[in-house]
Each structure stands twice: as C-alpha cells, then as structure tokens.
Amino acid sequence: MISQKMEEELNKQLNEELFSSYLYLSMRAYFEDKNLAGMAQWMKLQTEEENLHAMKFFDYIVRVGGRVKLEAIKKPKFTWKSPRAAFEDALKHEKYITGRINFLVDLAYKEKDHATATFLNWFVDEQVEEEDTVSKIVDSFKLIGNDPSGLFLLDRELSQRNTAGAGEPEN
Ligand code: FEO
C-alpha cells in the first residue's frame, strides 16, 4: 500500500505522461502540416511511447492498491516558429519530466517506500535515454542551420524510427 501523498503524486505523473503524449501529438500535427513526414512519424511513435509510460503508472497505482484518478489534460501548444523550435521544446519538456521523476524518487525514499523507488528506477534510466535522443536531434538542427537539403536529410533519418521504445531503455 502506498501513502496518500504518493498516490496523489503518482496520479499527477500519470497526467503528466498523458500530457506528454498530447504534446507530441500536437507536434506531429505541426510536422504533418509542414509536409515533414519523417518528423511526423517520429512524433507519432513518441506519442505512443508516452501513452505506454502513462499506462505503466496506471498499472502500478492499481497494483499497489491505490486509486487511479484521471484529471483534465492541459491543452498543448498548437504551433512552433520552426521544426527546430519544436524539438527544442521537446527537450525542454523531457528535462521537466526528468525533474518530476527525480522528485518522485526523493519522495519514495523520504517515505521509505522502496517498492515505488524500484518501480521508478525504470523511469530514471528512461529519462537519460529520452534526453539523449532528443538532444542529439537538436544538435543535428544546429549543424544544419538554414540548409534546406540538411532538413530534408534529417527528416528522412527520423522517418527510420520504427519503435515506440516501450521496452527496457537502451544502454
Ligand atoms: Fe515519459 Fe518522454 O518521458
């Protein structure tokens, strides 16, 4: 059984993961509109991955005898000033999520809730992976600058992502 405070915070994180999914869905719509099919595909899989993260929180809350409580999902941003700005926003968002996961781990240790700390370990690793992946894409945008052929090549490279990465984080 988890504490009431932990239950509240895990429910909040479930909402944050659903919002992440919604945010990347909005980014997908932006890339679809710009005819950047590879980036849209990358965001489609990222949307699915965030939904799987949300379900991990859902299942864990149920497993430890808590009560899942769904709240409204915040409206995501609609547009960005450039494809690079969208990925920079994605990186900013992932850093925020890392902060949330760290906060949850701190809370679990404070409450001597070792089961929840162990559950959260997967997310600690996952966030290293998430930040690294998006950060590399932002670096590619920096290298490209204003070169349209570079944007074309990056779009093609991102189209090759073919998994929502729901399994164990890569090492
Ligand atoms: Fe659910 Fe992108 O972290």
Coordinates of N, CA, C and O and ligand atoms in Angstrom, one line a residue:
M1 N 0.9 -1.2 0.0 CA 0.0 0.0 0.0 C 0.9 1.2 0.0 O 1.9 1.3 0.7
I2 N 0.5 2.2 -0.8 CA 1.3 3.5 -0.8 C 0.6 4.5 0.0 O -0.6 4.4 0.3
S3 N 1.3 5.6 0.3 CA 0.7 6.7 1.1 C -0.2 7.5 0.3 O -0.1 7.4 -1.0
Q4 N -1.0 8.3 0.9 CA -1.9 9.1 0.2 C -1.2 10.1 -0.7 O -1.5 10.4 -1.8
K5 N -0.1 10.7 -0.1 CA 0.7 11.7 -0.8 C 1.3 11.0 -2.1 O 1.3 11.6 -3.1
M6 N 1.9 9.8 -1.9 CA 2.5 9.1 -3.0 C 1.4 8.8 -4.1 O 1.7 9.0 -5.3
E7 N 0.3 8.4 -3.7 CA -0.8 8.1 -4.6 C -1.2 9.4 -5.4 O -1.3 9.3 -6.6
E8 N -1.3 10.5 -4.7 CA -1.6 11.8 -5.4 C -0.5 12.1 -6.4 O -0.8 12.5 -7.6
E9 N 0.8 11.9 -6.0 CA 1.9 12.3 -6.9 C 2.0 11.4 -8.1 O 2.4 11.8 -9.2
L10 N 1.7 10.1 -7.9 CA 1.8 9.1 -9.0 C 0.6 9.4 -10.0 O 0.8 9.3 -11.2
N11 N -0.5 9.8 -9.4 CA -1.7 10.2 -10.3 C -1.3 11.4 -11.1 O -1.6 11.5 -12.3
K12 N -0.6 12.3 -10.4 CA -0.2 13.6 -11.1 C 0.8 13.2 -12.3 O 0.7 13.7 -13.4
Q13 N 1.7 12.2 -12.0 CA 2.6 11.8 -13.1 C 1.9 11.1 -14.2 O 2.3 11.3 -15.4
L14 N 0.9 10.3 -13.9 CA 0.1 9.7 -14.9 C -0.5 10.8 -15.9 O -0.4 10.7 -17.1
N15 N -1.0 11.9 -15.3 CA -1.5 13.0 -16.0 C -0.4 13.7 -16.9 O -0.5 14.0 -18.0
E16 N 0.8 13.8 -16.3 CA 2.0 14.4 -17.0 C 2.4 13.6 -18.2 O 2.7 14.1 -19.3
E17 N 2.3 12.3 -18.1 CA 2.7 11.4 -19.2 C 1.6 11.5 -20.3 O 1.9 11.4 -21.5
L18 N 0.3 11.6 -19.9 CA -0.7 11.7 -20.9 C -0.6 13.1 -21.6 O -0.8 13.2 -22.8
F19 N -0.2 14.1 -20.8 CA 0.0 15.4 -21.4 C 1.2 15.3 -22.4 O 1.2 15.9 -23.5
S20 N 2.3 14.6 -22.0 CA 3.4 14.4 -22.9 C 3.0 13.8 -24.3 O 3.3 14.3 -25.3
S21 N 2.1 12.8 -24.1 CA 1.6 12.1 -25.3 C 0.8 13.2 -26.2 O 1.0 13.2 -27.4
Y22 N 0.0 14.0 -25.5 CA -0.8 15.0 -26.2 C 0.1 16.1 -26.9 O -0.2 16.5 -28.0
L23 N 1.1 16.5 -26.2 CA 2.1 17.5 -26.7 C 2.7 17.0 -28.0 O 2.8 17.7 -29.0
Y24 N 3.2 15.7 -27.9 CA 3.9 15.2 -29.1 C 2.9 14.9 -30.2 O 3.3 15.0 -31.4
L25 N 1.6 14.7 -29.9 CA 0.6 14.5 -30.9 C 0.4 15.9 -31.6 O 0.2 15.9 -32.9
S26 N 0.4 16.9 -30.9 CA 0.3 18.3 -31.4 C 1.5 18.6 -32.3 O 1.4 19.2 -33.4
M27 N 2.7 18.2 -31.9 CA 3.9 18.4 -32.7 C 3.8 17.6 -34.0 O 4.2 18.0 -35.0
R28 N 3.2 16.4 -33.9 CA 3.0 15.5 -35.1 C 2.1 16.3 -36.1 O 2.5 16.4 -37.3
A29 N 1.1 16.9 -35.6 CA 0.1 17.6 -36.4 C 0.9 18.8 -37.1 O 0.7 19.1 -38.3
Y30 N 1.7 19.5 -36.3 CA 2.5 20.6 -36.9 C 3.4 20.1 -38.0 O 3.5 20.6 -39.1
F31 N 4.1 18.9 -37.8 CA 5.0 18.4 -38.8 C 4.2 17.9 -40.0 O 4.7 18.0 -41.2
E32 N 3.1 17.3 -39.8 CA 2.2 16.8 -40.9 C 1.9 18.0 -41.8 O 1.9 18.0 -43.0
D33 N 1.5 19.1 -41.1 CA 1.1 20.4 -41.8 C 2.3 20.9 -42.7 O 2.1 21.6 -43.7
K34 N 3.5 20.7 -42.2 CA 4.7 21.2 -42.9 C 5.3 20.2 -43.9 O 6.3 20.4 -44.5
N35 N 4.5 19.1 -44.1 CA 5.0 18.0 -45.0 C 6.3 17.5 -44.7 O 7.1 17.1 -45.5
L36 N 6.6 17.4 -43.4 CA 7.8 16.8 -42.9 C 7.4 15.4 -42.3 O 7.2 15.2 -41.1
A37 N 7.3 14.4 -43.3 CA 6.7 13.1 -42.9 C 7.5 12.3 -41.9 O 7.0 11.6 -41.1
G38 N 8.9 12.5 -42.0 CA 9.8 11.7 -41.1 C 9.6 12.2 -39.7 O 9.6 11.4 -38.7
M39 N 9.6 13.5 -39.5 CA 9.4 14.1 -38.2 C 8.1 13.8 -37.6 O 7.9 13.5 -36.4
A40 N 7.1 13.8 -38.5 CA 5.7 13.4 -38.1 C 5.7 12.0 -37.6 O 5.0 11.7 -36.6
Q41 N 6.3 11.1 -38.3 CA 6.4 9.7 -38.0 C 7.1 9.5 -36.6 O 6.7 8.8 -35.7
W42 N 8.2 10.3 -36.4 CA 9.0 10.2 -35.2 C 8.0 10.6 -34.0 O 8.0 10.0 -32.9
M43 N 7.3 11.7 -34.2 CA 6.4 12.2 -33.2 C 5.2 11.2 -32.9 O 4.7 11.1 -31.8
K44 N 4.8 10.5 -34.0 CA 3.7 9.5 -33.8 C 4.2 8.4 -32.9 O 3.4 8.1 -31.9
L45 N 5.4 8.0 -33.0 CA 5.9 6.9 -32.2 C 6.2 7.4 -30.8 O 6.0 6.7 -29.8
Q46 N 6.6 8.7 -30.7 CA 6.8 9.3 -29.4 C 5.5 9.5 -28.6 O 5.4 9.2 -27.4
T47 N 4.4 9.8 -29.3 CA 3.1 9.9 -28.7 C 2.7 8.5 -28.1 O 2.2 8.5 -27.0
E48 N 2.9 7.5 -28.9 CA 2.6 6.1 -28.4 C 3.4 5.7 -27.2 O 3.0 5.1 -26.3
E49 N 4.7 6.1 -27.3 CA 5.6 5.8 -26.2 C 5.2 6.4 -24.9 O 5.1 5.8 -23.8
E50 N 4.7 7.7 -25.0 CA 4.3 8.4 -23.7 C 3.0 7.8 -23.2 O 2.8 7.8 -22.0
N51 N 2.2 7.3 -24.1 CA 0.9 6.7 -23.6 C 1.3 5.4 -22.9 O 0.7 5.1 -21.8
L52 N 2.3 4.7 -23.3 CA 2.8 3.5 -22.6 C 3.4 3.8 -21.3 O 3.1 3.1 -20.3
H53 N 4.1 5.0 -21.2 CA 4.6 5.4 -19.9 C 3.4 5.7 -18.9 O 3.4 5.3 -17.8
A54 N 2.4 6.3 -19.5 CA 1.2 6.6 -18.7 C 0.6 5.3 -18.1 O 0.2 5.3 -16.9
M55 N 0.5 4.3 -19.0 CA -0.1 3.1 -18.6 C 0.7 2.3 -17.5 O 0.2 1.6 -16.7
K56 N 2.0 2.5 -17.6 CA 2.9 2.0 -16.5 C 2.5 2.6 -15.2 O 2.4 1.8 -14.2
F57 N 2.3 3.9 -15.1 CA 1.9 4.5 -13.9 C 0.5 4.0 -13.5 O 0.2 3.7 -12.3
F58 N -0.4 3.9 -14.4 CA -1.8 3.4 -14.2 C -1.7 2.0 -13.5 O -2.3 1.8 -12.5
D59 N -1.0 1.1 -14.2 CA -0.9 -0.3 -13.7 C -0.3 -0.3 -12.3 O -0.7 -1.1 -11.5
Y60 N 0.7 0.5 -12.1 CA 1.4 0.4 -10.8 C 0.5 0.9 -9.7 O 0.4 0.3 -8.6
I61 N -0.2 2.0 -9.9 CA -1.1 2.5 -8.9 C -2.2 1.4 -8.5 O -2.4 1.2 -7.3
V62 N -2.7 0.7 -9.5 CA -3.7 -0.3 -9.3 C -3.0 -1.5 -8.5 O -3.6 -2.0 -7.5
R63 N -1.8 -1.8 -8.9 CA -1.1 -3.0 -8.3 C -0.8 -2.8 -6.9 O -0.9 -3.8 -6.1
V64 N -0.6 -1.6 -6.4 CA -0.3 -1.3 -5.0 C -1.5 -0.9 -4.2 O -1.4 -0.4 -3.1
G65 N -2.7 -1.1 -4.8 CA -3.9 -0.9 -4.1 C -4.3 0.6 -4.0 O -5.2 0.9 -3.2
G66 N -3.8 1.4 -4.9 CA -4.2 2.8 -5.0 C -5.4 3.0 -5.9 O -5.9 2.0 -6.4
R67 N -5.8 4.2 -6.0 CA -7.0 4.5 -6.8 C -6.5 5.5 -7.9 O -6.0 6.6 -7.6
V68 N -6.8 5.1 -9.2 CA -6.4 5.9 -10.3 C -7.5 7.0 -10.4 O -8.7 6.7 -10.4
K69 N -7.0 8.3 -10.5 CA -7.9 9.4 -10.6 C -7.5 10.2 -11.8 O -6.4 10.8 -11.8
L70 N -8.3 10.2 -12.8 CA -8.0 11.0 -14.0 C -8.4 12.4 -13.9 O -9.5 12.7 -13.5
E71 N -7.6 13.3 -14.4 CA -7.9 14.7 -14.4 C -7.9 15.2 -15.8 O -7.4 14.5 -16.7
A72 N -8.3 16.5 -16.0 CA -8.2 17.1 -17.4 C -6.8 17.2 -17.8 O -5.9 17.4 -17.0
I73 N -6.6 17.0 -19.1 CA -5.3 17.1 -19.7 C -5.1 18.5 -20.3 O -6.0 19.0 -21.0
K74 N -4.0 19.2 -19.9 CA -3.8 20.5 -20.4 C -3.7 20.6 -21.9 O -3.3 19.7 -22.6
K75 N -4.1 21.8 -22.4 CA -4.1 22.0 -23.9 C -2.6 22.2 -24.3 O -2.0 23.1 -23.7
P76 N -2.2 21.4 -25.3 CA -0.8 21.6 -25.7 C -0.6 22.8 -26.7 O -1.6 23.3 -27.2
K77 N 0.6 23.2 -26.9 CA 0.9 24.3 -27.8 C 0.4 23.8 -29.2 O 0.5 22.6 -29.5
F78 N 0.0 24.8 -30.1 CA -0.5 24.5 -31.4 C 0.5 24.5 -32.5 O 0.5 23.8 -33.5
T79 N 1.4 25.5 -32.4 CA 2.4 25.7 -33.4 C 3.7 26.2 -32.9 O 3.8 26.5 -31.7
W80 N 4.8 26.1 -33.8 CA 6.1 26.4 -33.4 C 6.7 27.3 -34.5 O 6.3 27.2 -35.6
K81 N 7.7 28.1 -34.1 CA 8.3 29.0 -35.2 C 9.1 28.3 -36.2 O 9.4 28.8 -37.3
S82 N 9.6 27.1 -35.8 CA 10.4 26.3 -36.8 C 10.4 24.8 -36.3 O 10.1 24.6 -35.1
P83 N 10.7 23.9 -37.2 CA 10.9 22.5 -36.8 C 11.9 22.4 -35.6 O 11.7 21.6 -34.6
R84 N 13.0 23.2 -35.7 CA 14.0 23.1 -34.6 C 13.4 23.6 -33.3 O 13.6 22.9 -32.3
A85 N 12.5 24.6 -33.3 CA 11.9 25.1 -32.1 C 11.0 24.0 -31.5 O 10.9 23.9 -30.2
A86 N 10.4 23.2 -32.3 CA 9.5 22.2 -31.8 C 10.4 21.1 -31.0 O 10.1 20.7 -29.9
F87 N 11.5 20.7 -31.6 CA 12.3 19.7 -30.9 C 13.0 20.4 -29.7 O 13.3 19.7 -28.7
E88 N 13.3 21.7 -29.8 CA 13.9 22.3 -28.6 C 12.9 22.3 -27.4 O 13.2 22.1 -26.3
D89 N 11.6 22.5 -27.8 CA 10.5 22.4 -26.8 C 10.4 21.0 -26.2 O 10.1 20.8 -25.0
A90 N 10.6 20.0 -27.1 CA 10.5 18.6 -26.7 C 11.6 18.3 -25.7 O 11.4 17.7 -24.6
L91 N 12.8 18.9 -25.9 CA 13.9 18.7 -25.0 C 13.6 19.3 -23.6 O 13.9 18.8 -22.6
K92 N 13.1 20.6 -23.7 CA 12.8 21.3 -22.5 C 11.7 20.5 -21.7 O 11.8 20.4 -20.5
H93 N 10.8 19.9 -22.4 CA 9.7 19.2 -21.7 C 10.3 17.9 -21.1 O 10.0 17.6 -20.0
E94 N 11.2 17.2 -21.8 CA 11.8 16.0 -21.2 C 12.6 16.3 -20.0 O 12.7 15.5 -19.0
K95 N 13.3 17.5 -20.0 CA 14.1 17.9 -18.8 C 13.1 18.1 -17.6 O 13.4 17.8 -16.5
Y96 N 12.0 18.7 -17.9 CA 10.9 18.9 -16.9 C 10.5 17.6 -16.3 O 10.4 17.4 -15.1
I97 N 10.2 16.6 -17.2 CA 9.8 15.3 -16.8 C 10.9 14.6 -15.9 O 10.6 14.0 -14.9
T98 N 12.1 14.8 -16.3 CA 13.2 14.2 -15.5 C 13.1 14.8 -14.1 O 13.3 14.0 -13.1
G99 N 12.9 16.1 -14.0 CA 12.8 16.7 -12.7 C 11.6 16.1 -11.9 O 11.8 15.9 -10.7
R100 N 10.5 15.8 -12.5 CA 9.4 15.2 -11.9 C 9.7 13.8 -11.4 O 9.4 13.5 -10.3
I101 N 10.4 13.0 -12.2 CA 10.8 11.7 -11.8 C 11.7 11.7 -10.6 O 11.5 11.0 -9.6
N102 N 12.7 12.6 -10.7 CA 13.6 12.8 -9.5 C 12.9 13.2 -8.3 O 13.2 12.7 -7.2
F103 N 11.9 14.0 -8.4 CA 11.1 14.4 -7.2 C 10.4 13.2 -6.7 O 10.3 13.0 -5.4
L104 N 9.8 12.4 -7.5 CA 9.1 11.2 -7.1 C 10.0 10.2 -6.4 O 9.6 9.6 -5.4
V105 N 11.2 10.1 -6.9 CA 12.2 9.2 -6.3 C 12.6 9.7 -4.9 O 12.6 8.9 -3.9
D106 N 12.8 11.0 -4.8 CA 13.1 11.6 -3.5 C 12.0 11.3 -2.5 O 12.2 11.0 -1.3
L107 N 10.8 11.5 -3.0 CA 9.6 11.3 -2.1 C 9.5 9.8 -1.6 O 9.3 9.6 -0.5
A108 N 9.8 8.9 -2.6 CA 9.7 7.5 -2.2 C 10.7 7.2 -1.1 O 10.4 6.5 -0.2
Y109 N 11.9 7.7 -1.3 CA 13.0 7.4 -0.3 C 12.6 8.1 1.1 O 12.8 7.5 2.1
K110 N 12.0 9.3 1.0 CA 11.6 10.0 2.2 C 10.6 9.2 3.0 O 10.6 9.1 4.2
E111 N 9.7 8.5 2.2 CA 8.7 7.7 2.8 C 9.1 6.3 3.1 O 8.2 5.5 3.5
K112 N 10.3 6.0 2.8 CA 10.8 4.6 2.9 C 10.0 3.6 2.1 O 9.7 2.5 2.5
D113 N 9.5 4.1 1.0 CA 8.7 3.3 0.1 C 9.6 2.7 -1.0 O 9.7 3.2 -2.1
H114 N 10.2 1.6 -0.7 CA 11.2 1.0 -1.5 C 10.6 0.4 -2.8 O 11.2 0.4 -3.9
A115 N 9.4 -0.1 -2.7 CA 8.7 -0.7 -3.9 C 8.5 0.4 -4.9 O 8.8 0.2 -6.1
T116 N 8.1 1.6 -4.5 CA 7.9 2.7 -5.5 C 9.2 3.2 -6.0 O 9.3 3.5 -7.2
A117 N 10.2 3.2 -5.2 CA 11.5 3.7 -5.7 C 12.0 2.7 -6.7 O 12.6 3.2 -7.8
T118 N 11.8 1.4 -6.5 CA 12.3 0.4 -7.5 C 11.5 0.6 -8.8 O 12.1 0.5 -9.9
F119 N 10.2 0.7 -8.7 CA 9.3 1.0 -9.9 C 9.9 2.2 -10.7 O 9.9 2.1 -11.9
L120 N 10.2 3.2 -9.9 CA 10.6 4.5 -10.6 C 12.0 4.4 -11.3 O 12.3 5.2 -12.2
N121 N 12.8 3.4 -10.8 CA 14.1 3.2 -11.4 C 14.1 3.1 -12.9 O 15.0 3.7 -13.6
W122 N 13.1 2.4 -13.4 CA 13.0 2.3 -14.9 C 12.9 3.6 -15.6 O 13.5 3.9 -16.6
F123 N 12.1 4.5 -14.9 CA 11.9 5.9 -15.5 C 13.2 6.7 -15.4 O 13.4 7.6 -16.2
V124 N 14.0 6.5 -14.3 CA 15.2 7.2 -14.2 C 16.1 6.9 -15.4 O 16.6 7.8 -16.1
D125 N 16.2 5.6 -15.7 CA 17.0 5.2 -16.9 C 16.4 5.7 -18.2 O 17.1 6.2 -19.1
E126 N 15.1 5.6 -18.3 CA 14.4 6.0 -19.5 C 14.6 7.5 -19.8 O 14.7 7.9 -20.9
Q127 N 14.6 8.3 -18.7 CA 14.8 9.8 -18.9 C 16.2 10.1 -19.4 O 16.3 11.0 -20.2
V128 N 17.2 9.3 -19.0 CA 18.5 9.5 -19.6 C 18.5 9.3 -21.1 O 19.0 10.1 -21.9
E129 N 17.8 8.2 -21.5 CA 17.6 7.9 -22.9 C 16.8 9.0 -23.7 O 17.2 9.4 -24.8
E130 N 15.7 9.4 -23.1 CA 14.9 10.4 -23.7 C 15.6 11.7 -24.0 O 15.6 12.2 -25.1
E131 N 16.3 12.2 -23.0 CA 17.0 13.4 -23.1 C 18.1 13.3 -24.1 O 18.4 14.2 -24.9
D132 N 18.8 12.2 -24.1 CA 20.0 12.0 -25.0 C 19.5 12.0 -26.5 O 20.0 12.6 -27.3
T133 N 18.4 11.2 -26.7 CA 17.8 11.1 -28.1 C 17.4 12.5 -28.6 O 17.8 12.9 -29.7
V134 N 16.7 13.2 -27.8 CA 16.1 14.5 -28.3 C 17.3 15.5 -28.4 O 17.3 16.3 -29.4
S135 N 18.2 15.5 -27.5 CA 19.3 16.4 -27.5 C 20.2 16.2 -28.8 O 20.6 17.1 -29.4
K136 N 20.3 14.9 -29.2 CA 21.1 14.7 -30.5 C 20.3 15.2 -31.7 O 21.0 15.7 -32.6
I137 N 19.0 15.2 -31.7 CA 18.2 15.7 -32.8 C 18.4 17.2 -32.8 O 18.6 17.8 -33.9
V138 N 18.4 17.9 -31.6 CA 18.5 19.3 -31.6 C 20.0 19.7 -32.1 O 20.1 20.7 -32.8
D139 N 20.9 18.9 -31.7 CA 22.3 19.1 -32.2 C 22.4 19.0 -33.8 O 23.1 19.8 -34.4
S140 N 21.6 18.1 -34.3 CA 21.6 18.0 -35.8 C 21.0 19.2 -36.4 O 21.5 19.7 -37.4
F141 N 19.9 19.8 -35.8 CA 19.3 21.0 -36.3 C 20.4 22.1 -36.3 O 20.4 23.0 -37.2
K142 N 21.2 22.2 -35.2 CA 22.2 23.2 -35.1 C 23.2 23.1 -36.2 O 23.7 24.1 -36.8
L143 N 23.6 21.9 -36.6 CA 24.6 21.7 -37.7 C 24.0 22.1 -39.0 O 24.7 22.7 -39.8
I144 N 22.7 21.8 -39.2 CA 22.0 22.1 -40.5 C 21.9 23.6 -40.7 O 22.1 24.0 -41.8
G145 N 21.7 24.3 -39.7 CA 21.4 25.8 -39.8 C 20.2 26.0 -40.7 O 19.2 25.5 -40.5
N146 N 20.4 26.8 -41.8 CA 19.3 27.1 -42.7 C 19.4 26.3 -44.0 O 18.8 26.7 -45.0
D147 N 20.1 25.2 -44.0 CA 20.3 24.5 -45.2 C 19.1 23.5 -45.5 O 18.9 22.6 -44.8
P148 N 18.3 23.8 -46.5 CA 17.1 23.0 -46.8 C 17.4 21.5 -47.1 O 16.6 20.6 -46.7
S149 N 18.5 21.3 -47.7 CA 18.8 19.9 -48.0 C 19.2 19.1 -46.7 O 18.9 17.9 -46.6
G150 N 19.7 19.9 -45.7 CA 20.0 19.2 -44.4 C 18.7 18.9 -43.7 O 18.6 17.8 -43.1
L151 N 17.7 19.7 -43.9 CA 16.4 19.5 -43.2 C 15.8 18.3 -43.9 O 15.2 17.4 -43.2
F152 N 15.9 18.2 -45.2 CA 15.4 17.0 -46.0 C 16.0 15.7 -45.5 O 15.3 14.7 -45.2
L153 N 17.4 15.8 -45.3 CA 18.1 14.5 -44.9 C 17.7 14.2 -43.4 O 17.5 13.0 -43.1
L154 N 17.6 15.2 -42.6 CA 17.2 14.9 -41.2 C 15.8 14.3 -41.1 O 15.5 13.3 -40.4
D155 N 14.9 14.8 -41.9 CA 13.5 14.3 -42.0 C 13.6 12.8 -42.4 O 12.9 12.0 -41.8
R156 N 14.4 12.5 -43.4 CA 14.5 11.2 -43.9 C 15.1 10.2 -42.8 O 14.6 9.1 -42.6
E157 N 16.1 10.8 -42.1 CA 16.7 10.0 -41.0 C 15.7 9.7 -39.9 O 15.6 8.5 -39.4
L158 N 14.9 10.7 -39.5 CA 13.9 10.5 -38.4 C 12.8 9.6 -38.9 O 12.1 8.9 -38.0
S159 N 12.5 9.5 -40.2 CA 11.5 8.6 -40.6 C 11.8 7.1 -40.4 O 11.0 6.2 -40.4
Q160 N 13.1 6.9 -40.1 CA 13.5 5.5 -39.9 C 13.3 4.9 -38.5 O 13.4 3.7 -38.2
R161 N 12.8 5.8 -37.6 CA 12.4 5.3 -36.3 C 11.2 4.4 -36.5 O 10.3 4.7 -37.2
N162 N 11.3 3.2 -35.9 CA 10.2 2.3 -36.1 C 9.7 1.6 -34.9 O 9.0 0.6 -34.9
T163 N 10.0 2.1 -33.7 CA 9.5 1.6 -32.5 C 9.2 2.7 -31.5 O 9.8 3.7 -31.5
A164 N 8.1 2.4 -30.7 CA 7.7 3.4 -29.7 C 8.6 3.2 -28.5 O 8.5 3.9 -27.5
G165 N 9.6 2.2 -28.5 CA 10.6 2.1 -27.5 C 10.0 1.9 -26.1 O 10.4 2.4 -25.1
A166 N 8.9 1.0 -26.1 CA 8.2 0.8 -24.8 C 8.9 -0.2 -23.9 O 8.6 -0.3 -22.7
G167 N 9.9 -0.9 -24.4 CA 10.5 -1.9 -23.6 C 11.5 -1.3 -22.7 O 11.4 -0.1 -22.2
E168 N 12.6 -2.0 -22.4 CA 13.6 -1.5 -21.5 C 14.4 -0.4 -22.1 O 14.6 -0.5 -23.4
P169 N 14.8 0.6 -21.4 CA 15.6 1.6 -22.0 C 16.9 1.0 -22.6 O 17.4 0.1 -22.0
E170 N 17.4 1.6 -23.7 CA 18.6 1.1 -24.3 C 19.8 1.5 -23.4 O 19.7 2.6 -22.8
N171 N 20.8 0.8 -23.4 CA 22.0 1.2 -22.6 C 23.1 1.8 -23.5 O 23.1 1.5 -24.6
Ligands
FEO1 FE1 7.5 9.8 -20.5 FE2 9.3 11.3 -22.5 O1 9.0 10.7 -20.8

